[in-house]
mmCIF file of C-alpha atoms in Angstrom:
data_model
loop_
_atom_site.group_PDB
_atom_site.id
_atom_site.type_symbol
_atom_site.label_atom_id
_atom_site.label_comp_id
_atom_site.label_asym_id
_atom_site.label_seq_id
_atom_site.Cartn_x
_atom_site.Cartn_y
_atom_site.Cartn_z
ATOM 1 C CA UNK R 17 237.459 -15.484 42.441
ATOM 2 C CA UNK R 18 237.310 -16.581 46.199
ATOM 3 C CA UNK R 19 235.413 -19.482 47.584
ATOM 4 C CA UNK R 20 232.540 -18.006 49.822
ATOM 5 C CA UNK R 21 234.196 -20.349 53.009
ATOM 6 C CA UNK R 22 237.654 -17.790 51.818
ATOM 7 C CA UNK R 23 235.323 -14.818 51.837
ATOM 8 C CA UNK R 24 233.224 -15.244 55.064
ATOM 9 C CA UNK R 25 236.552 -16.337 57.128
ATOM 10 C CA UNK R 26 238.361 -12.553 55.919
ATOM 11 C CA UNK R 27 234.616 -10.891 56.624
ATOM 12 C CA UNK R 28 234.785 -12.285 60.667
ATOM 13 C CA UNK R 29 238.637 -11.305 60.716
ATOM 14 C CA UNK R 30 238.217 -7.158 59.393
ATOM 15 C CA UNK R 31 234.909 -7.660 62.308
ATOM 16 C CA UNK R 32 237.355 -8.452 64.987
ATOM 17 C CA UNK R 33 239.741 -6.422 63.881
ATOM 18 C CA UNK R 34 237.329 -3.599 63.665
ATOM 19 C CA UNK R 35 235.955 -4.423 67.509
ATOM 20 C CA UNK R 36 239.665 -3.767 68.517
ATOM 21 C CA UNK R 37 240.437 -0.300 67.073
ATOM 22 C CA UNK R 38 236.812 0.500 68.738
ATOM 23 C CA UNK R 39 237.641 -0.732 71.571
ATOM 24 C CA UNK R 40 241.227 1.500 71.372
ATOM 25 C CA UNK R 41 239.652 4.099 70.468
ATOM 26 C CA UNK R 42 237.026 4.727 73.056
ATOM 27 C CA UNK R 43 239.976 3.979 75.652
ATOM 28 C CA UNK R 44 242.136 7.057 73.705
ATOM 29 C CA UNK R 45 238.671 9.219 74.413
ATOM 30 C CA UNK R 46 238.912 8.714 77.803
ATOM 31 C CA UNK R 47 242.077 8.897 78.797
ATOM 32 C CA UNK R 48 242.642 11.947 75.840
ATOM 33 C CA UNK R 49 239.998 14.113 78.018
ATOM 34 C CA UNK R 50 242.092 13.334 81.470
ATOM 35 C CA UNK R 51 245.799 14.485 79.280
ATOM 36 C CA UNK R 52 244.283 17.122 78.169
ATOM 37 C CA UNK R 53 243.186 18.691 81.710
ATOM 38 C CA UNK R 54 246.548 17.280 83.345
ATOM 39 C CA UNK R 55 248.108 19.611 80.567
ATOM 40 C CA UNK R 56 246.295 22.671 81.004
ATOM 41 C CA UNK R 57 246.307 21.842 84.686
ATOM 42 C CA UNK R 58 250.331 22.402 84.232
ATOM 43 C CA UNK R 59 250.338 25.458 82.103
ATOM 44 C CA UNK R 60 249.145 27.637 84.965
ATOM 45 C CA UNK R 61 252.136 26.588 87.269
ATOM 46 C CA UNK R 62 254.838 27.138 84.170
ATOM 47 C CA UNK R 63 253.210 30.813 83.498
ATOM 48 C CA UNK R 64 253.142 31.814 87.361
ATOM 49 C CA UNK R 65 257.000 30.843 87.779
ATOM 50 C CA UNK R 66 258.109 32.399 84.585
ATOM 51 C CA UNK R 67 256.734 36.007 85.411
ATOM 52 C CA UNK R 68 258.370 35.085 88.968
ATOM 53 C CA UNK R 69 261.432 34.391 87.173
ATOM 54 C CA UNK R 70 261.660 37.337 85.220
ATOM 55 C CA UNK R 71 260.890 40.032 87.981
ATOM 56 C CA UNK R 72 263.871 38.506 90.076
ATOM 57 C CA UNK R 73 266.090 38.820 87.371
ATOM 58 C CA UNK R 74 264.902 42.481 86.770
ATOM 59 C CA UNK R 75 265.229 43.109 90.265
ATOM 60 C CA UNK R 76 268.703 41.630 90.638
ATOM 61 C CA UNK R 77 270.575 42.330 86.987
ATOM 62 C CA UNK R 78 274.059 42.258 88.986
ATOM 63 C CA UNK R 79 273.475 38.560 89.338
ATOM 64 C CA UNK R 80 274.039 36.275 85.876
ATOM 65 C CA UNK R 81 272.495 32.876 86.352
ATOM 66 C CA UNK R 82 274.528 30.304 84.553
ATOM 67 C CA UNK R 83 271.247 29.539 83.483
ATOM 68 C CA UNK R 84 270.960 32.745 81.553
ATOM 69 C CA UNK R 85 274.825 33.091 79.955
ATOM 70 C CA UNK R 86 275.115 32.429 76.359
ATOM 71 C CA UNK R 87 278.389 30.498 75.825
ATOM 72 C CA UNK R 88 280.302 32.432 73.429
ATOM 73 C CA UNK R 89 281.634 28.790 71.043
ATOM 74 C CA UNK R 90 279.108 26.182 71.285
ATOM 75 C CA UNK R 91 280.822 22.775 71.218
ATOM 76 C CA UNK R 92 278.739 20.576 72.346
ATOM 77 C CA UNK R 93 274.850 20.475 73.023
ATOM 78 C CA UNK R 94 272.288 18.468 75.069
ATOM 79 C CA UNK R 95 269.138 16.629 73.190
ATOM 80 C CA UNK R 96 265.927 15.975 75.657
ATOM 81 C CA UNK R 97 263.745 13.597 72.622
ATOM 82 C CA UNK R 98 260.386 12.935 74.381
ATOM 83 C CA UNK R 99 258.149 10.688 72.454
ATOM 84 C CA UNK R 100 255.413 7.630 73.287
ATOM 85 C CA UNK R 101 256.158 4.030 74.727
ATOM 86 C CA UNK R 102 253.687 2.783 72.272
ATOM 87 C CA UNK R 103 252.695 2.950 68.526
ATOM 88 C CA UNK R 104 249.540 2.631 67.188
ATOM 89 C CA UNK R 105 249.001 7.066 67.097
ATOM 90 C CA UNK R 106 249.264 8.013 63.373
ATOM 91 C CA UNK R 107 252.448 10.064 62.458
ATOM 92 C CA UNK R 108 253.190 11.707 66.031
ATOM 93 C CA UNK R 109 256.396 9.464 66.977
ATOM 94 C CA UNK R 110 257.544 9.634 63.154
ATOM 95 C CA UNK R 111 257.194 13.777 62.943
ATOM 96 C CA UNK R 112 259.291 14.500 65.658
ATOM 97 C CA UNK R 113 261.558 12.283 65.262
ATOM 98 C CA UNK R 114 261.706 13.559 61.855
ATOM 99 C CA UNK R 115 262.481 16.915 63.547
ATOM 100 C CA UNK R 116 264.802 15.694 65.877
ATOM 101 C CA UNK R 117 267.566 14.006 63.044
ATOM 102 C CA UNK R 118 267.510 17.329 60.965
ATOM 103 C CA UNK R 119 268.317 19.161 63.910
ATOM 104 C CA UNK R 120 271.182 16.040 64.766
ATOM 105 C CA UNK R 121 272.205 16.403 61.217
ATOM 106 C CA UNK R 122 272.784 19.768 61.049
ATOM 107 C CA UNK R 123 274.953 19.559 64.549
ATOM 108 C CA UNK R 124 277.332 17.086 63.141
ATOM 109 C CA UNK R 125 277.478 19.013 59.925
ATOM 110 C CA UNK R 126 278.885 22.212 62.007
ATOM 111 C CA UNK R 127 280.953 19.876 64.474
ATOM 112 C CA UNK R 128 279.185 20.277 67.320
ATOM 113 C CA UNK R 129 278.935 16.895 69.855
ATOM 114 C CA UNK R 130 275.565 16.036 70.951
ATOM 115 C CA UNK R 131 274.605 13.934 73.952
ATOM 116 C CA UNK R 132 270.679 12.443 74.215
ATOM 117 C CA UNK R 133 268.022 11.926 76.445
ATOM 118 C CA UNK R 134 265.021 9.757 75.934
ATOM 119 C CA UNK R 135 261.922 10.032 77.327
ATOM 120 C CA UNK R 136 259.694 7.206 75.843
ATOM 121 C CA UNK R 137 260.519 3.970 74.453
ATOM 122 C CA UNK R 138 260.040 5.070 70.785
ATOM 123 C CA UNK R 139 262.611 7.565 70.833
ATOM 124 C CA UNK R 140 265.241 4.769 73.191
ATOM 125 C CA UNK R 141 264.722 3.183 69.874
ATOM 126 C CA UNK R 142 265.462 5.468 67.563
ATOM 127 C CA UNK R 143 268.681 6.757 68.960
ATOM 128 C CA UNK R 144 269.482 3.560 69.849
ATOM 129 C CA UNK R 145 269.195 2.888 66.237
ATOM 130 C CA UNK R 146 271.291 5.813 64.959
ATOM 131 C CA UNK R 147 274.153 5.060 67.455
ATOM 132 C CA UNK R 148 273.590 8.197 69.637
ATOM 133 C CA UNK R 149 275.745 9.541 72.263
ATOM 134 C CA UNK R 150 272.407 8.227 74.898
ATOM 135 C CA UNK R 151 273.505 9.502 78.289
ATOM 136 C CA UNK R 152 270.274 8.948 80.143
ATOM 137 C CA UNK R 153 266.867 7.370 79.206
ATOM 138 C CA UNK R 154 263.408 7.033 80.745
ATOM 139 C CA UNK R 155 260.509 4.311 79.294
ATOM 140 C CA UNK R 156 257.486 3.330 80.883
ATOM 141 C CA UNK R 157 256.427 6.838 81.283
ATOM 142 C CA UNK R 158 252.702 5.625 81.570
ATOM 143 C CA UNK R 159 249.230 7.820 81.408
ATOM 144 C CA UNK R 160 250.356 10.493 83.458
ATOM 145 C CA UNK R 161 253.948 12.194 83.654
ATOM 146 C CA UNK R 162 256.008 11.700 87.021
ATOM 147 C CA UNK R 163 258.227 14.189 87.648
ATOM 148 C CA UNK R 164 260.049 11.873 90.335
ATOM 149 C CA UNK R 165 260.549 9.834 87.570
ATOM 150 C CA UNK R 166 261.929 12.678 85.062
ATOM 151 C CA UNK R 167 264.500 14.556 87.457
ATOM 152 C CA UNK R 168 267.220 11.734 86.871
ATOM 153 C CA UNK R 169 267.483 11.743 83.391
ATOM 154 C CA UNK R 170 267.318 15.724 83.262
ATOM 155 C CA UNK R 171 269.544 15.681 85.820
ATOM 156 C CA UNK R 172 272.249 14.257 83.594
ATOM 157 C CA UNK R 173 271.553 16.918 81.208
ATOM 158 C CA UNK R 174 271.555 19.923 83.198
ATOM 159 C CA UNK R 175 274.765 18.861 85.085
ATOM 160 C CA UNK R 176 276.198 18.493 82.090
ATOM 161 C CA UNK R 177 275.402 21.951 81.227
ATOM 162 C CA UNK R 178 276.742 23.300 84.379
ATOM 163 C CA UNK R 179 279.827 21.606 83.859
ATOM 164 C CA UNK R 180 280.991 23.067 81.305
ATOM 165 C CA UNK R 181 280.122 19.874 79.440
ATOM 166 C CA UNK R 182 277.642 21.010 77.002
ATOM 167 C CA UNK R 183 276.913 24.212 75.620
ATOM 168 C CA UNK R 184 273.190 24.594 75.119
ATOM 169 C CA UNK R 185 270.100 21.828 76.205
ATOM 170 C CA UNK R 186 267.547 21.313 73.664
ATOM 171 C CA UNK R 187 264.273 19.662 74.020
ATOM 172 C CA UNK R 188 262.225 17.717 70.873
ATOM 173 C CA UNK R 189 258.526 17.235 72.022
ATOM 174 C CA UNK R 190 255.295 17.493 70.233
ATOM 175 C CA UNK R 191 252.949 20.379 71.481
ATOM 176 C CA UNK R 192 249.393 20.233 71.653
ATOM 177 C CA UNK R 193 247.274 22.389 69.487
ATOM 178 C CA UNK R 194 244.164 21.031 69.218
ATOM 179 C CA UNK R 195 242.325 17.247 69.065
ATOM 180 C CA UNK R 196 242.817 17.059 65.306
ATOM 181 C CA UNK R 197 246.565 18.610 65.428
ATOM 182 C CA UNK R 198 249.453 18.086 66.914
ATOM 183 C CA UNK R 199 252.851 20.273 66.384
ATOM 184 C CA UNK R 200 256.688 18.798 66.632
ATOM 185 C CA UNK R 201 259.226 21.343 68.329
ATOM 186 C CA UNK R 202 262.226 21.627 68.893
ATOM 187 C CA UNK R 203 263.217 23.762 71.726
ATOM 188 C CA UNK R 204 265.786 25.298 72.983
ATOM 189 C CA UNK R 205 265.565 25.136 76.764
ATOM 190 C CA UNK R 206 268.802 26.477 78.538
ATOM 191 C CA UNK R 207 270.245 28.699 78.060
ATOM 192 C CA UNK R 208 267.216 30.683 79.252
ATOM 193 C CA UNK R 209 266.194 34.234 77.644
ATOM 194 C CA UNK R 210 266.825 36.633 79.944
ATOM 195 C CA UNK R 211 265.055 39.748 78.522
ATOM 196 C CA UNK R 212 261.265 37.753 78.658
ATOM 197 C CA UNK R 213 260.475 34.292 79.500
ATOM 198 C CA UNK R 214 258.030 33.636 76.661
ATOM 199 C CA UNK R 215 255.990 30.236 76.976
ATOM 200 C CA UNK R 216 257.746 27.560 74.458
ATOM 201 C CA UNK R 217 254.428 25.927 74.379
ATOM 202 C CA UNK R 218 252.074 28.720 73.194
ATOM 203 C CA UNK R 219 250.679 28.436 69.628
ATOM 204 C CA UNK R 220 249.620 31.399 67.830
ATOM 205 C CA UNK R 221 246.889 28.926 66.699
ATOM 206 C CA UNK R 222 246.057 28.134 69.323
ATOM 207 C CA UNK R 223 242.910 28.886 71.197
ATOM 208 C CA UNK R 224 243.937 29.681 74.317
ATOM 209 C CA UNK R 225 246.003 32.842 75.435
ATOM 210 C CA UNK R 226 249.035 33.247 76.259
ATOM 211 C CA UNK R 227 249.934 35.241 79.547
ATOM 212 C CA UNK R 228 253.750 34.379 79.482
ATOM 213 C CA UNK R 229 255.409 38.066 78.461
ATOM 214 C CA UNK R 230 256.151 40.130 81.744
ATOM 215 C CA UNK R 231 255.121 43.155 81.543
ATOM 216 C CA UNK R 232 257.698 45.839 82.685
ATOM 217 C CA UNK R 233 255.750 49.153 83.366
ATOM 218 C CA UNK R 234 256.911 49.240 86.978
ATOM 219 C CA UNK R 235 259.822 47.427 88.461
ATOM 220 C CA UNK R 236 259.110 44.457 91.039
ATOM 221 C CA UNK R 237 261.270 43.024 93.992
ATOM 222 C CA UNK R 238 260.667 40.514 96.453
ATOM 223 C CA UNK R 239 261.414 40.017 100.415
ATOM 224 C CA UNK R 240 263.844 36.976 100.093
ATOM 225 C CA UNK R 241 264.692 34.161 102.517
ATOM 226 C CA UNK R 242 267.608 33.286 102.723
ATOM 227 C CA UNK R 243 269.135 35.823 100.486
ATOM 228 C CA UNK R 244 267.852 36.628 96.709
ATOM 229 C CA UNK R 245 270.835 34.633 94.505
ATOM 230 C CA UNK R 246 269.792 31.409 96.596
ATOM 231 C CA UNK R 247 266.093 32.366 95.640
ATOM 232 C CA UNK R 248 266.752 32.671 91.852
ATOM 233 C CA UNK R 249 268.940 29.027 91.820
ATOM 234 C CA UNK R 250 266.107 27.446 93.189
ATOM 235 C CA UNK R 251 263.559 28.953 90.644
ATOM 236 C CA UNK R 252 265.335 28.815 87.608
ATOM 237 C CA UNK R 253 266.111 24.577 88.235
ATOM 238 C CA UNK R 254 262.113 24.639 88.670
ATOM 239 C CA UNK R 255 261.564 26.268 85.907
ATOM 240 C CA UNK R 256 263.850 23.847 83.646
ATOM 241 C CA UNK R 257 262.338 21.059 85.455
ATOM 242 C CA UNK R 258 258.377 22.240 84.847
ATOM 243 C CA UNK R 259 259.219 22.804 81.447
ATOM 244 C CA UNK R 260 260.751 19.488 80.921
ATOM 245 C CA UNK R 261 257.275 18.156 82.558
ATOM 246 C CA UNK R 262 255.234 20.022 80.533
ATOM 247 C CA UNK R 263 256.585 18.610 77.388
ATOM 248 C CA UNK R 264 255.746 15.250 78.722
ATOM 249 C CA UNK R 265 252.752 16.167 79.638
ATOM 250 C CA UNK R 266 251.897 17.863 76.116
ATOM 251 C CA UNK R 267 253.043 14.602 74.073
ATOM 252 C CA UNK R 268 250.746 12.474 76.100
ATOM 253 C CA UNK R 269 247.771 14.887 75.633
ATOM 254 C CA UNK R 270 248.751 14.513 71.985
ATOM 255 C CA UNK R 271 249.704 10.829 71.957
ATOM 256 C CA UNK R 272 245.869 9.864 73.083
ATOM 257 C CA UNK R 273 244.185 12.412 70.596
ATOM 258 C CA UNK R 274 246.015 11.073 68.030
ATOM 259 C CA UNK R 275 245.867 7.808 69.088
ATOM 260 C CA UNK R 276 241.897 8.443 69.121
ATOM 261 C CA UNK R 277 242.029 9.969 65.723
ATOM 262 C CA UNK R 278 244.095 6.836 63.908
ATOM 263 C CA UNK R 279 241.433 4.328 65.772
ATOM 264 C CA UNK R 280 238.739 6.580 64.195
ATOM 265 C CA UNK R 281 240.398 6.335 60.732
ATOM 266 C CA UNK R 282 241.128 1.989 61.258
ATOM 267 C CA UNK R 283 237.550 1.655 62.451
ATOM 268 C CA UNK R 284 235.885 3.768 59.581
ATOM 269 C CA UNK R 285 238.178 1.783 56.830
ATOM 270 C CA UNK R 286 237.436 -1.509 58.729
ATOM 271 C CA UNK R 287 233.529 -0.919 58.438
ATOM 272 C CA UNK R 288 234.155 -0.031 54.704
ATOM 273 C CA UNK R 289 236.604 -3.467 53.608
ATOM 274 C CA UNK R 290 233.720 -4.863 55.258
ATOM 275 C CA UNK R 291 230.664 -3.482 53.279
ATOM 276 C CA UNK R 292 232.856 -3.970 49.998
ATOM 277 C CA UNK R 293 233.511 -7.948 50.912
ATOM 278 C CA UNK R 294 230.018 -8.334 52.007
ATOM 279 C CA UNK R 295 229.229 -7.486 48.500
ATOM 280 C CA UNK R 296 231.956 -9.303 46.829
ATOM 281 C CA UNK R 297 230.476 -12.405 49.245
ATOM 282 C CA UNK R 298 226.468 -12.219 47.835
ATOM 283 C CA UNK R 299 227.896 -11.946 44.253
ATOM 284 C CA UNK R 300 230.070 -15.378 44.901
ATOM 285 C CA UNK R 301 226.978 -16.951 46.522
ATOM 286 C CA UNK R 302 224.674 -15.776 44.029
ATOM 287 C CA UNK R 303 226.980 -17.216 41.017
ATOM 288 C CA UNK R 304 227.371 -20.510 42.865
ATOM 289 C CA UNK R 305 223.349 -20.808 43.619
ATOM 290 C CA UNK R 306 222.673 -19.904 39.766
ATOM 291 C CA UNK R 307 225.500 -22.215 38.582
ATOM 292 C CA UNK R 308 224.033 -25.204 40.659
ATOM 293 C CA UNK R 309 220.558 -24.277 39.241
ATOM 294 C CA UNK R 310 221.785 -24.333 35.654
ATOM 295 C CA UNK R 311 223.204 -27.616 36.252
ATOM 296 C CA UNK R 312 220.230 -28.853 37.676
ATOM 297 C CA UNK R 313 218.048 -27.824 34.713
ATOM 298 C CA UNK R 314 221.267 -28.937 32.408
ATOM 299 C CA UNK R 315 220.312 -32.539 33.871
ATOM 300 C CA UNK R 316 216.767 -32.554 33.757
ATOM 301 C CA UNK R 317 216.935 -31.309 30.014
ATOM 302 C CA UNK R 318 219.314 -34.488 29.043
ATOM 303 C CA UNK R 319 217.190 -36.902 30.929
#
């Protein structure tokens, strides 16, 4: 058994311990609240050019986007992998990168070349790691998502894309459900649907509804300046680009409420080692105090 001076040094380390994954934790339930409304703060924007997006291309069907034209062979595809800059968040970083090498291991099994992206220093790892094609990369992503920050890395990707270079642009993100769940998906962002723009980061769980689907009782058309095809360039890059920022935006509302839930878990399993050695402690400083009594009687009795 452990000397008490073994047992009451381990006690003060699983306390200090424990006052750091409080501390973390109470930082994750701030900052979770400000993701969360910097998400749904986004979502409006995405919904608003979507239905925008689809009425133009209803309006003007004589125009094919190479946005919108499915490439008949696909040779070659695009991966967008957003994940954290740091750990500490549960599974989050793990599940979709989980995702992310069945859907690269399924690619190479069919021959098809893939280029990455990262956005956030856990997935720069984990390509890293794998040897990926990594054609672009963006760490340090912070509390809040900058799209300033994001449009060079996309950039890579969607000029690849227009090229000729890849085939099809695919995004691996985590969407946000709820506080207590968080979802891995894999996207696929261009080419875009042309028939309805549905939002890729609606749940069916989830509580909030989705207004994404255009409805197409009565046909709509706009007054354009400069000229309509112009118009619908310039929309559909927005649209790939506030996608792209939602997705960041969705894995850092899930990064801090999972971050905030793991804390929980450490502090609650901290508090318990610590109940369980305070009790292992009394019982070693109860046997010592009896054993020096019993020696002390021992003595008196010879005497």
């Amino acid at each position: 058994m452990p000397g008490i001076k073994e047992i009451r040094t381990k006690i003060k380390s699983v306390q200090n311990t424990r006052k750091i994954t409080k501390a973390m934790e109470m930082v994750a339930a701030s900052k979770m609240r400000k993701a969360q409304e910097r998400m749904r703060a986004g979502r409006p924007y995405a919904t608003k050019v979507r239905e925008i997006a689809a009425h133009l291309m209803q309006a003007n069907p004589e125009y094919s986007h190479p946005f919108l034209i499915e490439r008949e062979q696909v040779k070659a595809v695009g991966v967008v992998l957003v994940t954290t800059d740091k750990g500490l968040c549960g599974g989050l970083n793990t599940n979709v990168s989980r995702v992310a090498l069945a859907k690269l291991k399924e690619f190479q099994q069919k021959g098809v070349q893939v280029q990455a992206t990262a956005l956030g220093n856990k997935g720069l790892g984990l390509l890293t790691r794998i040897k990926a094609n990594l054609v672009s990369q963006e760490i340090g992503l912070g509390d809040a998502p900058n799209l300033e920050r994001l449009l060079g890395a996309i950039k890579v990707q969607v000029d690849a894309y227009l090229d000729g270079r890849i085939d099809e642009l695919y995004v691996a993100t985590t969407r946000f459900i709820n506080t207590m769940k968080q979802e891995p998906v894999f996207l696929r962002l261009l080419p875009l649907p042309d028939a309805k723009m549905e939002d890729p980061f609606h749940s069916p769980n989830s509580t909030e509804a989705s207004h994404a689907e255009v409805k197409s009782e009565y046909s709509w058309d706009y007054i354009y300046e400069p000229d309509a095809r112009t118009v619908i360039d310039e929309l559909l890059h927005r649209y790939v680009e506030g996608v792209l920022y939602q997705a960041v935006a969705e894995n850092m509302a899930s990064e801090q409420s999972a971050r905030m839930v793991a804390m929980k878990a450490a502090s609650d399993n901290a508090k318990k080692v610590i109940g369980e050695l305070q009790l292992v402690y009394n019982k070693t400083r109860q046997a010592a105090i009896t054993k020096e009594i019993s020696e002390i009687v021992g003595g008196a009795a010879a005497v």
